[in-house]
PDB file of C-alpha atoms and ligand atoms in Angstrom:
ATOM      1  CA  MET A   1      27.177   4.268  -3.663  1.00  0.00           C
ATOM      2  CA  VAL A   2      23.720   3.820  -5.209  1.00  0.00           C
ATOM      3  CA  SER A   3      21.457   6.778  -4.484  1.00  0.00           C
ATOM      4  CA  LEU A   4      17.723   6.306  -4.141  1.00  0.00           C
ATOM      5  CA  GLN A   5      17.406   9.989  -5.068  1.00  0.00           C
ATOM      6  CA  LEU A   6      14.287  10.820  -3.143  1.00  0.00           C
ATOM      7  CA  GLU A   7      15.727  14.141  -2.002  1.00  0.00           C
ATOM      8  CA  GLY A   8      13.464  16.973  -3.147  1.00  0.00           C
ATOM      9  CA  ARG A   9      10.634  14.568  -3.991  1.00  0.00           C
ATOM     10  CA  THR A  10       7.187  14.773  -2.406  1.00  0.00           C
ATOM     11  CA  VAL A  11       5.334  11.544  -1.660  1.00  0.00           C
ATOM     12  CA  VAL A  12       1.778  11.095  -0.354  1.00  0.00           C
ATOM     13  CA  VAL A  13       1.175   7.983   1.786  1.00  0.00           C
ATOM     14  CA  THR A  14      -2.369   6.970   2.764  1.00  0.00           C
ATOM     15  CA  GLY A  15      -3.207   5.029   5.917  1.00  0.00           C
ATOM     16  CA  ALA A  16       0.144   6.173   7.287  1.00  0.00           C
ATOM     17  CA  GLY A  17      -0.820   6.170  10.954  1.00  0.00           C
ATOM     18  CA  GLN A  18       0.311   2.653  11.786  1.00  0.00           C
ATOM     19  CA  GLY A  19       1.481  -0.648  10.337  1.00  0.00           C
ATOM     20  CA  GLN A  20       2.940  -0.648   6.842  1.00  0.00           C
ATOM     21  CA  GLY A  21       2.009   2.977   6.111  1.00  0.00           C
ATOM     22  CA  ALA A  22       3.957   4.241   9.134  1.00  0.00           C
ATOM     23  CA  ALA A  23       6.970   2.099   8.148  1.00  0.00           C
ATOM     24  CA  GLU A  24       6.815   3.401   4.561  1.00  0.00           C
ATOM     25  CA  THR A  25       6.671   6.956   5.900  1.00  0.00           C
ATOM     26  CA  ARG A  26       9.697   6.363   8.165  1.00  0.00           C
ATOM     27  CA  LEU A  27      11.782   4.851   5.362  1.00  0.00           C
ATOM     28  CA  LEU A  28      10.825   7.491   2.777  1.00  0.00           C
ATOM     29  CA  VAL A  29      11.674  10.352   5.140  1.00  0.00           C
ATOM     30  CA  ASP A  30      14.943   8.616   5.894  1.00  0.00           C
ATOM     31  CA  ALA A  31      15.610   8.393   2.128  1.00  0.00           C
ATOM     32  CA  GLY A  32      15.219  12.165   1.883  1.00  0.00           C
ATOM     33  CA  ALA A  33      11.619  12.563   0.674  1.00  0.00           C
ATOM     34  CA  ARG A  34       9.112  15.123   1.862  1.00  0.00           C
ATOM     35  CA  VAL A  35       6.301  12.808   2.971  1.00  0.00           C
ATOM     36  CA  ILE A  36       2.698  13.936   3.258  1.00  0.00           C
ATOM     37  CA  ALA A  37       1.435  11.238   5.613  1.00  0.00           C
ATOM     38  CA  THR A  38      -2.359  10.911   5.739  1.00  0.00           C
ATOM     39  CA  ASP A  39      -4.812   8.916   7.830  1.00  0.00           C
ATOM     40  CA  LEU A  40      -8.278   9.142   9.392  1.00  0.00           C
ATOM     41  CA  ALA A  41      -7.194  10.778  12.669  1.00  0.00           C
ATOM     42  CA  ALA A  42      -7.342  14.568  13.005  1.00  0.00           C
ATOM     43  CA  GLU A  43      -3.961  14.748  14.744  1.00  0.00           C
ATOM     44  CA  MET A  44      -0.701  13.030  13.834  1.00  0.00           C
ATOM     45  CA  PRO A  45      -1.034   9.406  15.065  1.00  0.00           C
ATOM     46  CA  ALA A  46       1.411   8.160  17.693  1.00  0.00           C
ATOM     47  CA  GLY A  47       2.657   5.543  15.199  1.00  0.00           C
ATOM     48  CA  LEU A  48       4.451   8.330  13.317  1.00  0.00           C
ATOM     49  CA  ALA A  49       6.279   9.622  16.391  1.00  0.00           C
ATOM     50  CA  SER A  50       9.356   7.534  15.594  1.00  0.00           C
ATOM     51  CA  VAL A  51       9.844   9.066  12.133  1.00  0.00           C
ATOM     52  CA  PRO A  52      13.412  10.394  11.936  1.00  0.00           C
ATOM     53  CA  SER A  53      13.489  14.130  12.574  1.00  0.00           C
ATOM     54  CA  PRO A  54      14.802  16.453   9.844  1.00  0.00           C
ATOM     55  CA  SER A  55      17.943  16.906  11.952  1.00  0.00           C
ATOM     56  CA  VAL A  56      18.954  13.283  11.337  1.00  0.00           C
ATOM     57  CA  SER A  57      17.593  12.866   7.797  1.00  0.00           C
ATOM     58  CA  ASN A  58      17.215  15.043   4.720  1.00  0.00           C
ATOM     59  CA  GLY A  59      13.514  14.372   4.477  1.00  0.00           C
ATOM     60  CA  ALA A  60      10.498  15.978   6.101  1.00  0.00           C
ATOM     61  CA  LEU A  61       7.137  14.855   7.422  1.00  0.00           C
ATOM     62  CA  VAL A  62       3.807  16.656   7.144  1.00  0.00           C
ATOM     63  CA  TYR A  63       0.608  15.087   8.465  1.00  0.00           C
ATOM     64  CA  ARG A  64      -2.859  15.674   6.931  1.00  0.00           C
ATOM     65  CA  GLN A  65      -6.184  14.086   7.838  1.00  0.00           C
ATOM     66  CA  LEU A  66      -7.671  12.150   4.905  1.00  0.00           C
ATOM     67  CA  ASP A  67     -10.357   9.516   4.529  1.00  0.00           C
ATOM     68  CA  VAL A  68      -9.441   7.920   1.191  1.00  0.00           C
ATOM     69  CA  ALA A  69     -13.098   7.198   0.461  1.00  0.00           C
ATOM     70  CA  ASP A  70     -13.908  10.911   0.563  1.00  0.00           C
ATOM     71  CA  ALA A  71     -13.567  12.551  -2.876  1.00  0.00           C
ATOM     72  CA  ALA A  72     -13.834  16.057  -1.385  1.00  0.00           C
ATOM     73  CA  GLY A  73     -10.997  15.262   1.035  1.00  0.00           C
ATOM     74  CA  TRP A  74      -8.751  14.263  -1.886  1.00  0.00           C
ATOM     75  CA  SER A  75      -9.637  17.412  -3.747  1.00  0.00           C
ATOM     76  CA  ASP A  76      -8.814  19.532  -0.642  1.00  0.00           C
ATOM     77  CA  LEU A  77      -5.485  17.744  -0.337  1.00  0.00           C
ATOM     78  CA  ALA A  78      -4.622  18.444  -3.987  1.00  0.00           C
ATOM     79  CA  SER A  79      -5.545  22.135  -3.566  1.00  0.00           C
ATOM     80  CA  TRP A  80      -3.450  22.386  -0.411  1.00  0.00           C
ATOM     81  CA  ILE A  81      -0.454  20.790  -2.173  1.00  0.00           C
ATOM     82  CA  ARG A  82      -0.839  23.312  -5.027  1.00  0.00           C
ATOM     83  CA  SER A  83      -1.047  26.167  -2.511  1.00  0.00           C
ATOM     84  CA  GLN A  84       2.320  25.061  -1.090  1.00  0.00           C
ATOM     85  CA  GLY A  85       3.818  25.318  -4.575  1.00  0.00           C
ATOM     86  CA  TRP A  86       4.668  21.599  -4.547  1.00  0.00           C
ATOM     87  CA  GLN A  87       4.124  18.847  -7.067  1.00  0.00           C
ATOM     88  CA  VAL A  88       3.622  15.196  -6.176  1.00  0.00           C
ATOM     89  CA  ASP A  89       6.317  12.733  -7.210  1.00  0.00           C
ATOM     90  CA  GLY A  90       4.931   9.671  -5.481  1.00  0.00           C
ATOM     91  CA  LEU A  91       1.644   8.268  -4.177  1.00  0.00           C
ATOM     92  CA  VAL A  92       1.379   5.163  -2.009  1.00  0.00           C
ATOM     93  CA  ASN A  93      -2.211   3.902  -1.916  1.00  0.00           C
ATOM     94  CA  ASN A  94      -1.646   1.930   1.269  1.00  0.00           C
ATOM     95  CA  ALA A  95      -4.858   2.524   3.261  1.00  0.00           C
ATOM     96  CA  GLY A  96      -6.930  -0.613   3.406  1.00  0.00           C
ATOM     97  CA  ILE A  97      -9.444  -2.399   5.565  1.00  0.00           C
ATOM     98  CA  THR A  98     -10.147  -6.048   5.978  1.00  0.00           C
ATOM     99  CA  GLN A  99     -13.493  -7.790   6.200  1.00  0.00           C
ATOM    100  CA  ARG A 100     -13.572 -11.409   7.225  1.00  0.00           C
ATOM    101  CA  SER A 101     -17.058 -12.665   6.313  1.00  0.00           C
ATOM    102  CA  ARG A 102     -17.076 -15.841   4.220  1.00  0.00           C
ATOM    103  CA  LEU A 103     -18.786 -16.614   0.921  1.00  0.00           C
ATOM    104  CA  LEU A 104     -22.250 -17.616   2.117  1.00  0.00           C
ATOM    105  CA  ASP A 105     -22.448 -14.921   4.818  1.00  0.00           C
ATOM    106  CA  ALA A 106     -21.012 -11.879   3.029  1.00  0.00           C
ATOM    107  CA  SER A 107     -23.489  -9.073   2.403  1.00  0.00           C
ATOM    108  CA  VAL A 108     -23.531  -6.485  -0.346  1.00  0.00           C
ATOM    109  CA  VAL A 109     -22.779  -3.908   2.353  1.00  0.00           C
ATOM    110  CA  ASP A 110     -19.605  -5.859   3.298  1.00  0.00           C
ATOM    111  CA  LEU A 111     -18.516  -5.785  -0.328  1.00  0.00           C
ATOM    112  CA  GLN A 112     -19.311  -2.099  -0.737  1.00  0.00           C
ATOM    113  CA  ARG A 113     -17.438  -1.025   2.392  1.00  0.00           C
ATOM    114  CA  VAL A 114     -14.147  -2.736   1.503  1.00  0.00           C
ATOM    115  CA  TYR A 115     -14.501  -1.727  -2.136  1.00  0.00           C
ATOM    116  CA  GLU A 116     -15.040   1.904  -1.099  1.00  0.00           C
ATOM    117  CA  VAL A 117     -11.742   2.030   0.797  1.00  0.00           C
ATOM    118  CA  ASN A 118      -9.518  -0.523  -0.965  1.00  0.00           C
ATOM    119  CA  VAL A 119     -10.515   0.196  -4.567  1.00  0.00           C
ATOM    120  CA  ALA A 120     -12.406   3.502  -4.841  1.00  0.00           C
ATOM    121  CA  GLY A 121      -9.977   5.104  -2.335  1.00  0.00           C
ATOM    122  CA  SER A 122      -7.070   4.309  -4.663  1.00  0.00           C
ATOM    123  CA  LEU A 123      -8.964   5.470  -7.766  1.00  0.00           C
ATOM    124  CA  LEU A 124      -9.850   8.778  -6.090  1.00  0.00           C
ATOM    125  CA  GLY A 125      -6.209   9.283  -5.072  1.00  0.00           C
ATOM    126  CA  ILE A 126      -4.971   8.694  -8.601  1.00  0.00           C
ATOM    127  CA  GLN A 127      -7.634  11.012 -10.047  1.00  0.00           C
ATOM    128  CA  ALA A 128      -6.959  13.810  -7.546  1.00  0.00           C
ATOM    129  CA  LEU A 129      -3.169  13.746  -7.602  1.00  0.00           C
ATOM    130  CA  THR A 130      -2.324  12.932 -11.220  1.00  0.00           C
ATOM    131  CA  PRO A 131      -2.934  16.602 -12.172  1.00  0.00           C
ATOM    132  CA  VAL A 132      -0.214  17.666  -9.701  1.00  0.00           C
ATOM    133  CA  MET A 133       2.251  15.010 -10.879  1.00  0.00           C
ATOM    134  CA  GLY A 134       4.911  15.504 -13.503  1.00  0.00           C
ATOM    135  CA  PRO A 135       6.895  13.077 -15.663  1.00  0.00           C
ATOM    136  CA  GLY A 136       8.859  10.652 -13.489  1.00  0.00           C
ATOM    137  CA  ALA A 137       6.173  10.361 -10.817  1.00  0.00           C
ATOM    138  CA  SER A 138       5.419   6.919  -9.411  1.00  0.00           C
ATOM    139  CA  ILE A 139       2.284   5.383  -7.899  1.00  0.00           C
ATOM    140  CA  VAL A 140       2.356   2.259  -5.735  1.00  0.00           C
ATOM    141  CA  ASN A 141      -0.859   0.423  -4.917  1.00  0.00           C
ATOM    142  CA  VAL A 142      -0.769  -1.913  -1.940  1.00  0.00           C
ATOM    143  CA  GLY A 143      -2.636  -5.078  -2.856  1.00  0.00           C
ATOM    144  CA  SER A 144      -2.350  -8.430  -1.090  1.00  0.00           C
ATOM    145  CA  VAL A 145      -1.681 -12.105  -1.690  1.00  0.00           C
ATOM    146  CA  ALA A 146      -5.479 -12.198  -1.310  1.00  0.00           C
ATOM    147  CA  GLY A 147      -5.567 -10.542  -4.748  1.00  0.00           C
ATOM    148  CA  LEU A 148      -3.394 -13.290  -6.236  1.00  0.00           C
ATOM    149  CA  THR A 149      -5.145 -16.327  -4.816  1.00  0.00           C
ATOM    150  CA  ALA A 150      -8.504 -17.565  -3.508  1.00  0.00           C
ATOM    151  CA  HIS A 151      -8.170 -16.144   0.008  1.00  0.00           C
ATOM    152  CA  TYR A 152     -11.235 -17.075   2.118  1.00  0.00           C
ATOM    153  CA  PRO A 153     -12.564 -13.584   3.193  1.00  0.00           C
ATOM    154  CA  VAL A 154     -14.541 -12.941   0.032  1.00  0.00           C
ATOM    155  CA  ALA A 155     -15.157  -9.168   0.156  1.00  0.00           C
ATOM    156  CA  TYR A 156     -11.520  -8.365   0.946  1.00  0.00           C
ATOM    157  CA  THR A 157     -10.281 -10.808  -1.700  1.00  0.00           C
ATOM    158  CA  ALA A 158     -12.590  -9.411  -4.385  1.00  0.00           C
ATOM    159  CA  SER A 159     -11.472  -5.865  -3.531  1.00  0.00           C
ATOM    160  CA  LYS A 160      -7.770  -6.715  -3.875  1.00  0.00           C
ATOM    161  CA  TRP A 161      -8.362  -8.450  -7.235  1.00  0.00           C
ATOM    162  CA  ALA A 162     -10.200  -5.303  -8.349  1.00  0.00           C
ATOM    163  CA  LEU A 163      -7.285  -3.159  -7.220  1.00  0.00           C
ATOM    164  CA  ARG A 164      -5.020  -5.167  -9.546  1.00  0.00           C
ATOM    165  CA  GLY A 165      -7.294  -4.261 -12.457  1.00  0.00           C
ATOM    166  CA  LEU A 166      -7.233  -0.612 -11.450  1.00  0.00           C
ATOM    167  CA  SER A 167      -3.412  -0.686 -11.240  1.00  0.00           C
ATOM    168  CA  GLN A 168      -3.028  -2.179 -14.689  1.00  0.00           C
ATOM    169  CA  VAL A 169      -5.404   0.325 -16.285  1.00  0.00           C
ATOM    170  CA  ALA A 170      -3.630   3.192 -14.510  1.00  0.00           C
ATOM    171  CA  ALA A 171      -0.228   1.956 -15.752  1.00  0.00           C
ATOM    172  CA  LEU A 172      -1.629   1.823 -19.280  1.00  0.00           C
ATOM    173  CA  GLU A 173      -3.328   5.208 -19.163  1.00  0.00           C
ATOM    174  CA  LEU A 174      -0.615   7.164 -17.320  1.00  0.00           C
ATOM    175  CA  GLY A 175       2.386   5.722 -19.199  1.00  0.00           C
ATOM    176  CA  PRO A 176       2.247   8.424 -21.896  1.00  0.00           C
ATOM    177  CA  ARG A 177       2.550  11.029 -19.108  1.00  0.00           C
ATOM    178  CA  GLU A 178       5.649   9.161 -17.844  1.00  0.00           C
ATOM    179  CA  ILE A 179       3.873   8.280 -14.625  1.00  0.00           C
ATOM    180  CA  ARG A 180       4.576   4.721 -13.473  1.00  0.00           C
ATOM    181  CA  VAL A 181       2.051   2.575 -11.608  1.00  0.00           C
ATOM    182  CA  ASN A 182       2.951  -0.661  -9.832  1.00  0.00           C
ATOM    183  CA  ALA A 183       1.496  -2.902  -7.140  1.00  0.00           C
ATOM    184  CA  VAL A 184       3.014  -4.732  -4.193  1.00  0.00           C
ATOM    185  CA  HIS A 185       1.249  -7.745  -2.733  1.00  0.00           C
ATOM    186  CA  PRO A 186       2.144  -8.356   0.916  1.00  0.00           C
ATOM    187  CA  GLY A 187       1.714 -11.764   2.494  1.00  0.00           C
ATOM    188  CA  PHE A 188       1.303 -12.131   6.263  1.00  0.00           C
ATOM    189  CA  ILE A 189       2.923  -8.989   7.672  1.00  0.00           C
ATOM    190  CA  GLU A 190       3.032  -8.260  11.406  1.00  0.00           C
ATOM    191  CA  THR A 191       0.842  -5.143  11.833  1.00  0.00           C
ATOM    192  CA  PRO A 192      -2.154  -4.100  13.952  1.00  0.00           C
ATOM    193  CA  MET A 193      -4.338  -5.515  11.122  1.00  0.00           C
ATOM    194  CA  THR A 194      -2.986  -9.044  11.657  1.00  0.00           C
ATOM    195  CA  ALA A 195      -2.410  -8.773  15.423  1.00  0.00           C
ATOM    196  CA  GLY A 196      -5.872 -10.232  16.070  1.00  0.00           C
ATOM    197  CA  ALA A 197      -5.526 -13.084  13.562  1.00  0.00           C
ATOM    198  CA  ARG A 198      -6.453 -16.491  14.980  1.00  0.00           C
ATOM    199  CA  PRO A 199      -3.495 -18.764  15.780  1.00  0.00           C
ATOM    200  CA  GLU A 200      -4.880 -21.295  13.256  1.00  0.00           C
ATOM    201  CA  PHE A 201      -4.673 -18.653  10.507  1.00  0.00           C
ATOM    202  CA  ARG A 202      -1.097 -17.794  11.412  1.00  0.00           C
ATOM    203  CA  GLN A 203      -0.053 -21.459  11.539  1.00  0.00           C
ATOM    204  CA  ALA A 204      -1.763 -22.397   8.264  1.00  0.00           C
ATOM    205  CA  THR A 205      -0.240 -19.376   6.500  1.00  0.00           C
ATOM    206  CA  LEU A 206       3.248 -20.248   7.718  1.00  0.00           C
ATOM    207  CA  ALA A 207       2.744 -23.779   6.388  1.00  0.00           C
ATOM    208  CA  GLU A 208       2.136 -22.260   2.916  1.00  0.00           C
ATOM    209  CA  THR A 209       5.111 -19.888   3.067  1.00  0.00           C
ATOM    210  CA  PRO A 210       8.447 -21.196   1.716  1.00  0.00           C
ATOM    211  CA  LEU A 211      10.437 -18.776   3.882  1.00  0.00           C
ATOM    212  CA  GLY A 212       8.543 -20.175   6.878  1.00  0.00           C
ATOM    213  CA  ARG A 213       7.975 -16.878   8.688  1.00  0.00           C
ATOM    214  CA  THR A 214       5.817 -13.783   8.639  1.00  0.00           C
ATOM    215  CA  GLY A 215       7.097 -10.528   7.135  1.00  0.00           C
ATOM    216  CA  SER A 216       7.910  -7.197   8.734  1.00  0.00           C
ATOM    217  CA  VAL A 217       6.587  -3.778   7.780  1.00  0.00           C
ATOM    218  CA  GLU A 218      10.136  -2.724   6.890  1.00  0.00           C
ATOM    219  CA  GLU A 219      10.321  -5.506   4.278  1.00  0.00           C
ATOM    220  CA  VAL A 220       7.258  -4.132   2.487  1.00  0.00           C
ATOM    221  CA  ALA A 221       8.466  -0.528   2.829  1.00  0.00           C
ATOM    222  CA  ALA A 222      11.783  -1.428   1.142  1.00  0.00           C
ATOM    223  CA  VAL A 223       9.999  -2.623  -2.019  1.00  0.00           C
ATOM    224  CA  VAL A 224       7.744   0.466  -2.002  1.00  0.00           C
ATOM    225  CA  LEU A 225      10.845   2.678  -1.754  1.00  0.00           C
ATOM    226  CA  PHE A 226      12.411   0.887  -4.740  1.00  0.00           C
ATOM    227  CA  LEU A 227       9.246   1.408  -6.817  1.00  0.00           C
ATOM    228  CA  LEU A 228       9.149   5.120  -5.939  1.00  0.00           C
ATOM    229  CA  SER A 229      12.813   5.656  -6.749  1.00  0.00           C
ATOM    230  CA  PRO A 230      14.428   6.174 -10.160  1.00  0.00           C
ATOM    231  CA  LEU A 231      16.096   2.763  -9.702  1.00  0.00           C
ATOM    232  CA  SER A 232      12.822   1.314 -11.043  1.00  0.00           C
ATOM    233  CA  SER A 233      12.473   3.888 -13.854  1.00  0.00           C
ATOM    234  CA  PHE A 234      11.513   1.299 -16.535  1.00  0.00           C
ATOM    235  CA  VAL A 235       9.156  -0.684 -14.278  1.00  0.00           C
ATOM    236  CA  THR A 236       5.448  -0.038 -14.679  1.00  0.00           C
ATOM    237  CA  GLY A 237       2.396  -2.281 -14.602  1.00  0.00           C
ATOM    238  CA  ALA A 238       4.379  -4.710 -12.437  1.00  0.00           C
ATOM    239  CA  GLU A 239       3.130  -6.632  -9.446  1.00  0.00           C
ATOM    240  CA  ILE A 240       5.605  -7.666  -6.783  1.00  0.00           C
ATOM    241  CA  PRO A 241       4.579 -10.165  -4.104  1.00  0.00           C
ATOM    242  CA  VAL A 242       6.291  -9.453  -0.766  1.00  0.00           C
ATOM    243  CA  ASP A 243       5.115 -12.688   0.803  1.00  0.00           C
ATOM    244  CA  GLY A 244       7.997 -15.051   1.530  1.00  0.00           C
ATOM    245  CA  GLY A 245       6.950 -17.058  -1.526  1.00  0.00           C
ATOM    246  CA  GLN A 246       3.403 -17.761  -0.314  1.00  0.00           C
ATOM    247  CA  SER A 247       1.767 -17.026  -3.679  1.00  0.00           C
ATOM    248  CA  SER A 248       4.506 -18.583  -5.815  1.00  0.00           C
ATOM    249  CA  HIS A 249       3.941 -22.334  -5.581  1.00  0.00           C
ATOM    250  CA  GLY A 250       0.324 -22.834  -6.630  1.00  0.00           C
ATOM    251  CA  GLY A 251      -0.359 -25.264  -3.796  1.00  0.00           C
ATOM    252  CA  ALA A 252       2.734 -27.404  -4.400  1.00  0.00           C
ATOM    253  CA  LYS A 253       4.367 -26.670  -1.049  1.00  0.00           C
ATOM    254  CA  SER A 254       2.447 -29.357   0.817  1.00  0.00           C
ATOM    255  CA  VAL A 255       3.571 -31.889  -1.831  1.00  0.00           C
ATOM    256  CA  SER A 256       7.179 -30.798  -1.508  1.00  0.00           C
ATOM    257  CA  ASP A 257       6.951 -30.885   2.301  1.00  0.00           C
ATOM    258  CA  ALA A 258       5.342 -34.352   2.264  1.00  0.00           C
ATOM    259  CA  LEU A 259       8.254 -35.798   0.269  1.00  0.00           C
ATOM    260  CA  ARG A 260      11.074 -34.320   2.345  1.00  0.00           C
TER     261      ARG A 260
HETATM  262  N1  LIG B   1      -0.796  -6.828   7.368  1.00  0.00           N
HETATM  263  C1  LIG B   1      -0.889  -7.740   6.409  1.00  0.00           C
HETATM  264  O1  LIG B   1      -0.602  -8.933   6.634  1.00  0.00           O
HETATM  265  C2  LIG B   1      -1.336  -7.363   5.022  1.00  0.00           C
HETATM  266  C3  LIG B   1      -1.277  -8.348   4.040  1.00  0.00           C
HETATM  267  C4  LIG B   1      -1.649  -8.034   2.749  1.00  0.00           C
HETATM  268  C5  LIG B   1      -2.051  -6.739   2.432  1.00  0.00           C
HETATM  269  N2  LIG B   1      -2.116  -5.805   3.402  1.00  0.00           N
HETATM  270  C6  LIG B   1      -2.537  -4.451   2.993  1.00  0.00           C
HETATM  271  O2  LIG B   1      -1.538  -3.520   3.381  1.00  0.00           O
HETATM  272  C7  LIG B   1      -2.133  -2.261   3.659  1.00  0.00           C
HETATM  273  C8  LIG B   1      -1.734  -1.778   5.048  1.00  0.00           C
HETATM  274  O3  LIG B   1      -2.134  -2.776   5.967  1.00  0.00           O
HETATM  275  P1  LIG B   1      -1.682  -2.794   7.500  1.00  0.00           P
HETATM  276  O4  LIG B   1      -1.523  -4.225   7.859  1.00  0.00           O
HETATM  277  O5  LIG B   1      -0.584  -1.826   7.743  1.00  0.00           O
HETATM  278  O6  LIG B   1      -3.063  -2.301   8.147  1.00  0.00           O
HETATM  279  P2  LIG B   1      -3.392  -1.516   9.503  1.00  0.00           P
HETATM  280  O7  LIG B   1      -4.814  -1.820   9.799  1.00  0.00           O
HETATM  281  O8  LIG B   1      -2.380  -1.806  10.532  1.00  0.00           O
HETATM  282  O9  LIG B   1      -3.247   0.009   9.043  1.00  0.00           O
HETATM  283  C9  LIG B   1      -4.122   0.538   8.071  1.00  0.00           C
HETATM  284  C10 LIG B   1      -4.174   2.042   8.205  1.00  0.00           C
HETATM  285  O10 LIG B   1      -5.109   2.506   7.241  1.00  0.00           O
HETATM  286  C11 LIG B   1      -5.936   3.469   7.848  1.00  0.00           C
HETATM  287  N3  LIG B   1      -7.234   3.530   7.176  1.00  0.00           N
HETATM  288  C12 LIG B   1      -8.256   2.633   7.222  1.00  0.00           C
HETATM  289  N4  LIG B   1      -9.295   3.088   6.519  1.00  0.00           N
HETATM  290  C13 LIG B   1      -8.919   4.296   6.010  1.00  0.00           C
HETATM  291  C14 LIG B   1      -9.572   5.258   5.210  1.00  0.00           C
HETATM  292  N5  LIG B   1     -10.838   5.101   4.806  1.00  0.00           N
HETATM  293  N6  LIG B   1      -8.877   6.373   4.879  1.00  0.00           N
HETATM  294  C15 LIG B   1      -7.620   6.561   5.307  1.00  0.00           C
HETATM  295  N7  LIG B   1      -6.950   5.699   6.077  1.00  0.00           N
HETATM  296  C16 LIG B   1      -7.613   4.575   6.424  1.00  0.00           C
HETATM  297  C17 LIG B   1      -6.081   3.016   9.308  1.00  0.00           C
HETATM  298  O11 LIG B   1      -6.474   4.104  10.125  1.00  0.00           O
HETATM  299  C18 LIG B   1      -4.680   2.490   9.586  1.00  0.00           C
HETATM  300  O12 LIG B   1      -3.825   3.501  10.092  1.00  0.00           O
HETATM  301  C19 LIG B   1      -3.649  -2.459   3.481  1.00  0.00           C
HETATM  302  O13 LIG B   1      -4.019  -2.060   2.179  1.00  0.00           O
HETATM  303  C20 LIG B   1      -3.812  -3.972   3.630  1.00  0.00           C
HETATM  304  O14 LIG B   1      -4.960  -4.450   2.976  1.00  0.00           O
HETATM  305  C21 LIG B   1      -1.777  -6.079   4.692  1.00  0.00           C
END
């Protein structure tokens, strides 16, 4: 049997209170990791209540409040991890916010706010936790198909393209320390973030998706688990779309569909 070997490994997940972050936390605990789940709320969010208890898995769950845009919060987290005598073997920069203003309406403030969370939040995490990581550690940045294409919400799209740049530089710079850095790019995933999406958005996205359906949080979590595990030990600087093929066809799907 293939072992994902996360037993004894400590992984920090940001934005873990709901959606993809909660699913990643559940799967990582189930795979035997000690997960430090973090989010904005002071108390453990209800979305983490269904995480398997240590009695049914080898892993463990600890919750800490963290705003990823807060450098002091990251530094407190790193000090607390040190005080526990732990090192960090994995970091999932999952926390993200969306911002739906379009090109001619977007303000500088819109850009700054999404950048602060989606890009600076990930940079701060890497800066704070790299000193408590050893060789073999793995960082996963959660981008988006918006970072692979010209998605219409301009501030969000620009932030996810920027996150790709950050990921590539981090892979380059941290390689000599044997720390791997990769990105996953989810397509339309059913989470609280997309729950309010207009029906037209859902329909148009499905029309661009070869698999013809939306994705689940578990399908993103599975790829994150792979990237954190030693099964991906020679993979760094990679970007994996988890999007049912949405970003793969460069606009050719409508042509293919028209000729069926
Ligand atoms: N759902 C999708 O279709 C989709 C598609 C592509 C990419 N993504 C990306 O996946 C990631 C997770 O998205 P989701 O759909 O689970 O979103 P979500 O809104 O359901 O959950 C995001 C979590 O991040 C937390 N968060 C927000 N700002 C934070 C901050 N400053 N500090 C700490 N935590 C913060 C929220 O409290 C929330 O628990 C995000 O980076 C998002 O951009 C989502």
